[in-house]
PDB file of C-alpha atoms in Angstrom:
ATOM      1  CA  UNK A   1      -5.084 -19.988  -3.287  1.00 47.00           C
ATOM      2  CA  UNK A   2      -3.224 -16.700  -4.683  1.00 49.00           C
ATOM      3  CA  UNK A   3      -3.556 -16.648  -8.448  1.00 48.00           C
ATOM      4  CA  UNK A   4      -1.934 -18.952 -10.482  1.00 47.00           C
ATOM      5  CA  UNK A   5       1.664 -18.182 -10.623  1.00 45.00           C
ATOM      6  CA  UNK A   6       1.059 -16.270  -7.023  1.00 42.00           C
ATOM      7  CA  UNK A   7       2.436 -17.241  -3.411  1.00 41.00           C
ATOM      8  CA  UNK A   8       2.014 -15.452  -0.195  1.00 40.00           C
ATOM      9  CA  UNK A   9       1.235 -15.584   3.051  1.00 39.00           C
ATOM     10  CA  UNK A  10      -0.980 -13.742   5.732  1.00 40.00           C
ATOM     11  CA  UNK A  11       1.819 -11.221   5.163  1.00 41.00           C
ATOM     12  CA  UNK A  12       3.900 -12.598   2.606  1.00 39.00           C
ATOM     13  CA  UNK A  13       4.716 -10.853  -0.629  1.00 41.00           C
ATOM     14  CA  UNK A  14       3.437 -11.738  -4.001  1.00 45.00           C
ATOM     15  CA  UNK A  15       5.387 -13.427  -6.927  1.00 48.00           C
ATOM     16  CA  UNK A  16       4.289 -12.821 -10.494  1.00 53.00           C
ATOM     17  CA  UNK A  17       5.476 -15.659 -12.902  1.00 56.00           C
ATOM     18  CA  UNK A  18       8.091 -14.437 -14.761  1.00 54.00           C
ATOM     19  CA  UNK A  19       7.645 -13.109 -17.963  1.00 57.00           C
ATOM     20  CA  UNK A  20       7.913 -16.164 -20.853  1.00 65.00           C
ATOM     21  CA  UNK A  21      11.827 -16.687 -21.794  1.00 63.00           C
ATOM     22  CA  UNK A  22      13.054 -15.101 -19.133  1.00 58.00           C
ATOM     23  CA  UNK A  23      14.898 -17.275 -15.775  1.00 55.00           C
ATOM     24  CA  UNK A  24      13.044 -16.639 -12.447  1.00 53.00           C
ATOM     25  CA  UNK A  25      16.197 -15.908 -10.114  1.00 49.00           C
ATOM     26  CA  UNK A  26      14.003 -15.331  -7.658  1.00 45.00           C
ATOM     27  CA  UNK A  27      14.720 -17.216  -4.124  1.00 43.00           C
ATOM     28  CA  UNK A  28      10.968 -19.778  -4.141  1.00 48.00           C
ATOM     29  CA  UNK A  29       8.800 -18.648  -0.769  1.00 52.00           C
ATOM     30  CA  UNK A  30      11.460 -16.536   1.344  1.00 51.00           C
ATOM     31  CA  UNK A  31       8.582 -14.512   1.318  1.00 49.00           C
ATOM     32  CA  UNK A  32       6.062 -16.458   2.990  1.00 50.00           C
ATOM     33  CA  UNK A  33       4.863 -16.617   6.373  1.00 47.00           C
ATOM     34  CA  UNK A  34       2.133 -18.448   7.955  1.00 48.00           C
ATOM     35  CA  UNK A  35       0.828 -17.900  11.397  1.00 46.00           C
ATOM     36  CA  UNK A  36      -1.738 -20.620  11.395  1.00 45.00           C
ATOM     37  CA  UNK A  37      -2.493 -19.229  15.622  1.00 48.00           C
ATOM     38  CA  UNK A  38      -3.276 -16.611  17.200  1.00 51.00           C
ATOM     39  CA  UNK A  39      -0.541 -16.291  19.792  1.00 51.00           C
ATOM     40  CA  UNK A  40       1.986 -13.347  21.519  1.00 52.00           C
ATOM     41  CA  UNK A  41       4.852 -15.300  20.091  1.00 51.00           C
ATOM     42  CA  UNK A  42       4.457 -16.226  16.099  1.00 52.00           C
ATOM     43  CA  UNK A  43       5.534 -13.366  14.466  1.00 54.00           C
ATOM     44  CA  UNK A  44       8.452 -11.772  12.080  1.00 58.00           C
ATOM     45  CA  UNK A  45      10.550  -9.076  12.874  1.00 64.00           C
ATOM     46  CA  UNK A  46      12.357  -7.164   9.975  1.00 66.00           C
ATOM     47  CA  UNK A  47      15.732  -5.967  11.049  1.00 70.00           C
ATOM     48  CA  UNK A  48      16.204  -3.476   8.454  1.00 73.00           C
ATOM     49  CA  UNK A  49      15.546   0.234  10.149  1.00 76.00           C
ATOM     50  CA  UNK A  50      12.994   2.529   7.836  1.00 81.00           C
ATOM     51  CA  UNK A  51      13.661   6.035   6.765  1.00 87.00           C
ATOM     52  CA  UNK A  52      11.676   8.981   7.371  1.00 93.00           C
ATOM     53  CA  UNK A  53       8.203   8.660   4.878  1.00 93.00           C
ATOM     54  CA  UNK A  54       5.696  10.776   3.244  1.00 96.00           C
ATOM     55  CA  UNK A  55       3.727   8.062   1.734  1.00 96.00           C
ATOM     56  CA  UNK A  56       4.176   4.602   1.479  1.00 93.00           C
ATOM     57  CA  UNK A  57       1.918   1.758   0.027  1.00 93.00           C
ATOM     58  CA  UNK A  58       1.245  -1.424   2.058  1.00 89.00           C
ATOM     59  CA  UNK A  59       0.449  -4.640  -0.050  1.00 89.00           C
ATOM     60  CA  UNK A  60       0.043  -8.044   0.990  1.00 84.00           C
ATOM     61  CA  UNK A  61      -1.747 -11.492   0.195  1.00 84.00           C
ATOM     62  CA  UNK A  62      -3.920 -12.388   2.893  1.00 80.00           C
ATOM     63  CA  UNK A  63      -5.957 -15.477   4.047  1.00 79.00           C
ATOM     64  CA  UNK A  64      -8.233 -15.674   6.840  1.00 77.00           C
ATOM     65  CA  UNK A  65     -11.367 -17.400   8.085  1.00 75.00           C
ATOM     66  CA  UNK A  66     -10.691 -15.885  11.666  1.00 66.00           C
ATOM     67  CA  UNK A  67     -13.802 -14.796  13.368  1.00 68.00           C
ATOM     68  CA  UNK A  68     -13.926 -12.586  15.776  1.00 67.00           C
ATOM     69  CA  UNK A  69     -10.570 -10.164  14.062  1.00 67.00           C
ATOM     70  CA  UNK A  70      -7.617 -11.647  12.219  1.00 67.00           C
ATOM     71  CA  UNK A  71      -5.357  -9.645  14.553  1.00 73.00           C
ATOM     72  CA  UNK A  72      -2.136  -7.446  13.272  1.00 75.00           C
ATOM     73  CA  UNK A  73      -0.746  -8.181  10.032  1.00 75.00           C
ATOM     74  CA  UNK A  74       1.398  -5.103   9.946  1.00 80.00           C
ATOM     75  CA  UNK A  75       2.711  -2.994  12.870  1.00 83.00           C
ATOM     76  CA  UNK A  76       5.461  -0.284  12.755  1.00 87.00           C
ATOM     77  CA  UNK A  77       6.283   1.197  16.045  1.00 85.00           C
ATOM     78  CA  UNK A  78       8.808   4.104  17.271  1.00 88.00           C
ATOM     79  CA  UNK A  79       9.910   5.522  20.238  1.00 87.00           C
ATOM     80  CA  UNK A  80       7.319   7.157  21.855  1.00 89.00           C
ATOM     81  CA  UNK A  81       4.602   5.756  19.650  1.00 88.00           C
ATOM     82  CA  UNK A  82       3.619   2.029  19.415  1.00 83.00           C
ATOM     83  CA  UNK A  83       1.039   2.746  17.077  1.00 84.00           C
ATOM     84  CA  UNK A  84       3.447   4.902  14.348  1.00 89.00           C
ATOM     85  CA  UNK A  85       1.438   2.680  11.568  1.00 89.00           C
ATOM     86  CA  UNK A  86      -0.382  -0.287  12.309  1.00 87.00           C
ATOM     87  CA  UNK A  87      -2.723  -2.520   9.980  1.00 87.00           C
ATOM     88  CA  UNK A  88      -5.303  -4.415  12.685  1.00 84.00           C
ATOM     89  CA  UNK A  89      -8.322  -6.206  12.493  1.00 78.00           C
ATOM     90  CA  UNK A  90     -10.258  -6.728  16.219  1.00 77.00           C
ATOM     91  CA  UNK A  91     -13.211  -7.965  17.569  1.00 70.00           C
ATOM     92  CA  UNK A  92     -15.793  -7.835  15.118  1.00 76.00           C
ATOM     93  CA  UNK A  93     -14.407  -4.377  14.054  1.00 80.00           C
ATOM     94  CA  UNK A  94     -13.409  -3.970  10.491  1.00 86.00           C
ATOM     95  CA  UNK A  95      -9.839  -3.893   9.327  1.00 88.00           C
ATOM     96  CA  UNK A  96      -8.484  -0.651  10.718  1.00 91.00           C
ATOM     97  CA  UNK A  97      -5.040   1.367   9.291  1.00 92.00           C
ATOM     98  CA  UNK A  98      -3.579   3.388  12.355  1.00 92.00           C
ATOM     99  CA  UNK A  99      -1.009   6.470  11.843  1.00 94.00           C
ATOM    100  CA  UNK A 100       0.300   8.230  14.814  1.00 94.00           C
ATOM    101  CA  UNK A 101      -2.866   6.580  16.779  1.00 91.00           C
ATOM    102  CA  UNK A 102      -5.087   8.393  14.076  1.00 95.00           C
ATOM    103  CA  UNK A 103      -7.534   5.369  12.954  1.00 95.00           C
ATOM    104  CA  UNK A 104      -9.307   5.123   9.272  1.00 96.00           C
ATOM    105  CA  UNK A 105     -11.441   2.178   8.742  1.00 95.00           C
ATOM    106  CA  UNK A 106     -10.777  -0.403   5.600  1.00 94.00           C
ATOM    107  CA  UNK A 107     -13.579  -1.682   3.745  1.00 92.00           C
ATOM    108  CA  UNK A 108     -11.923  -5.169   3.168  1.00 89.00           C
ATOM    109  CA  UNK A 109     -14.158  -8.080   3.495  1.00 85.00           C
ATOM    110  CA  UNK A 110     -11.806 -10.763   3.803  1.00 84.00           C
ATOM    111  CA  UNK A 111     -11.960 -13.607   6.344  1.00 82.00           C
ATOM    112  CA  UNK A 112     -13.979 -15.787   4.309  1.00 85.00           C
ATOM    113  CA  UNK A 113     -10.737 -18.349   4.119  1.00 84.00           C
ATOM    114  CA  UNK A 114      -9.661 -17.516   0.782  1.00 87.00           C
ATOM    115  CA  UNK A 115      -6.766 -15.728  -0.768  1.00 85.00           C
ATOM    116  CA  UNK A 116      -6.944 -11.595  -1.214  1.00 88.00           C
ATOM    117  CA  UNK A 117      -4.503  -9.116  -2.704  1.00 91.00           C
ATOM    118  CA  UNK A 118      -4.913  -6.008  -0.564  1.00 90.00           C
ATOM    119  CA  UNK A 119      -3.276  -2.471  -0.452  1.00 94.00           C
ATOM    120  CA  UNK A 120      -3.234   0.434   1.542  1.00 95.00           C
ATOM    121  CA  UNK A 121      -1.755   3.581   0.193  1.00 96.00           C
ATOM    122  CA  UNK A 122      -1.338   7.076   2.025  1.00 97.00           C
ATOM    123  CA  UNK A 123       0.409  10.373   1.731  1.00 97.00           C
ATOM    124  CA  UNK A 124       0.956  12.950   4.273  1.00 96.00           C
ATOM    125  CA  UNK A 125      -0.407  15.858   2.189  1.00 96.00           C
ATOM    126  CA  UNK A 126      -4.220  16.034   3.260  1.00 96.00           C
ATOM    127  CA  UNK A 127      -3.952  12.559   5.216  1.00 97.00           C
ATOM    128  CA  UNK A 128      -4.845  11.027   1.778  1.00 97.00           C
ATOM    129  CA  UNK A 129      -5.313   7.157   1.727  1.00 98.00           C
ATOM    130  CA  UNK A 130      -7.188   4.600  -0.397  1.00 97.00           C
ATOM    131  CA  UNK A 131      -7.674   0.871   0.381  1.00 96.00           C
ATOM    132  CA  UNK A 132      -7.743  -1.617  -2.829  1.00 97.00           C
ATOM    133  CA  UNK A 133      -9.020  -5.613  -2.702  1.00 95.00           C
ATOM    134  CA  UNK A 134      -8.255  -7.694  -5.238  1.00 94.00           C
ATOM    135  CA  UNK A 135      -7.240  -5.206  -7.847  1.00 94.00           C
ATOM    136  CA  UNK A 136     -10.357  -3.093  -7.202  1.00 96.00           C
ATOM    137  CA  UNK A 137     -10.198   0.238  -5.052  1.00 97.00           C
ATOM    138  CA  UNK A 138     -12.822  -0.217  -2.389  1.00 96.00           C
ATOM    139  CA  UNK A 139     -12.202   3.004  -0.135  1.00 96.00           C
ATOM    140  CA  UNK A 140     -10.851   5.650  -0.008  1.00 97.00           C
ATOM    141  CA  UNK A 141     -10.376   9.429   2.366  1.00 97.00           C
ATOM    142  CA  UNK A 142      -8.160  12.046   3.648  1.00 97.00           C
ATOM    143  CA  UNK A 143      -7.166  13.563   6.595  1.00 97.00           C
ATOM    144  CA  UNK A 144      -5.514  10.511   8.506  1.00 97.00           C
ATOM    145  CA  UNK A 145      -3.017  12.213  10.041  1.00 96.00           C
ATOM    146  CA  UNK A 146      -2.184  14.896   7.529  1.00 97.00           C
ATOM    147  CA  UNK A 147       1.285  16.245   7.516  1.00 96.00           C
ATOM    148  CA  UNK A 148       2.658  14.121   9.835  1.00 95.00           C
ATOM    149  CA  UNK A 149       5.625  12.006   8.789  1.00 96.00           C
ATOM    150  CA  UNK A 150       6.202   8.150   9.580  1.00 93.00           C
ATOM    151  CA  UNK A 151       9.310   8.638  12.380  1.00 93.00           C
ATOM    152  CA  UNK A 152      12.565   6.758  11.026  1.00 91.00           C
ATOM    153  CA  UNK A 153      14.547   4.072  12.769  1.00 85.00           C
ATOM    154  CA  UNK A 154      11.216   2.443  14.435  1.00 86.00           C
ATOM    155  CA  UNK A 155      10.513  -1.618  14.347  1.00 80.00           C
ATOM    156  CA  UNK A 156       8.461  -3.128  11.897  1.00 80.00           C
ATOM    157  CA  UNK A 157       6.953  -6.277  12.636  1.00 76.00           C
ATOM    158  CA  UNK A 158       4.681  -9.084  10.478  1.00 70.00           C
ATOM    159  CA  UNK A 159       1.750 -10.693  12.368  1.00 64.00           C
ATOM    160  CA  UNK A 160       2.287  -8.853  15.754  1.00 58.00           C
ATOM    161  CA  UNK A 161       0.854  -5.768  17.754  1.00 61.00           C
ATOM    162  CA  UNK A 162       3.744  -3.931  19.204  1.00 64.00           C
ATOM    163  CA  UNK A 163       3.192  -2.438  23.154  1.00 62.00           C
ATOM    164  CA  UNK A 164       5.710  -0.234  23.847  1.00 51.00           C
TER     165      UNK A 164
END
């Protein structure tokens, strides 16, 4: 389970407890989505177009005892360029972060079928990035695709490679 006071799914988004005193107006587990199969048709689409980035940071709880690869828990695709920014774990490969089909591997160690807290942060100056696991950086590197900008107005989708 997600810490105490923490829900999320393979790509859901964590909820702190709010602080003491104060009303959680927060909607409970809109956030939440479980794809408990592997399939071509389980997935969430988010209908709200991005704008042009520079950097970003990508966190997410994750669970997953999958063996071989988890799959795609994140995949942003444009015009042109199905692979614009893609989170994927294949095979027995480790987790991979793709930009603009430029690949950097993740040093998560995660499909032991327990709850992890994981972020991916990147800039486009040098390609920088730097991978964190449960509150504790475990990579890091540069030039992954340096100076190139995530496109606008592409498709973002939760649990789902995009072909295009």
């Amino acid at each position: 389970e997600p810490p105490k006071g923490q829900k999320g799914g393979p790509a859901g988004a964590h909820r702190p407890r709010a602080p003491a005193g104060q009303k959680d107006n927060r909607p409970p587990d809109r956030f939440q989505l479980t794809f408990p199969l592997r399939t071509n048709y389980m997935y969430a689409k988010v209908k709200k177009s991005l704008p042009e980035m520079y950097a970003f940071s990508i966190c997410m709880w994750i669970k997953s005892s999958a063996s071989p690869g988890m799959g795609t828990p994140f995949s942003y695709a444009v015009p042109g360029q199905a692979n614009e920014l893609v989170l994927i774990e294949w095979g027995n490969n480790p987790m991979e972060i793709l930009i603009n089909d430029k690949v950097a591997k993740l040093p998560f160690a995660i499909n032991d079928g327990k709850w992890h807290h994981i972020c991916v942060t990147w800039t486009t100056r040098d390609g920088v990035w730097e991978a964190y696991q449960d509150g504790t950086q475990t990579g890091n590197g540069e030039n992954l695709a340096p100076y190139h900008p995530i496109k606008p107005q592409g498709v973002l989708v939760l649990g789902q490679e995009q072909v295009r």
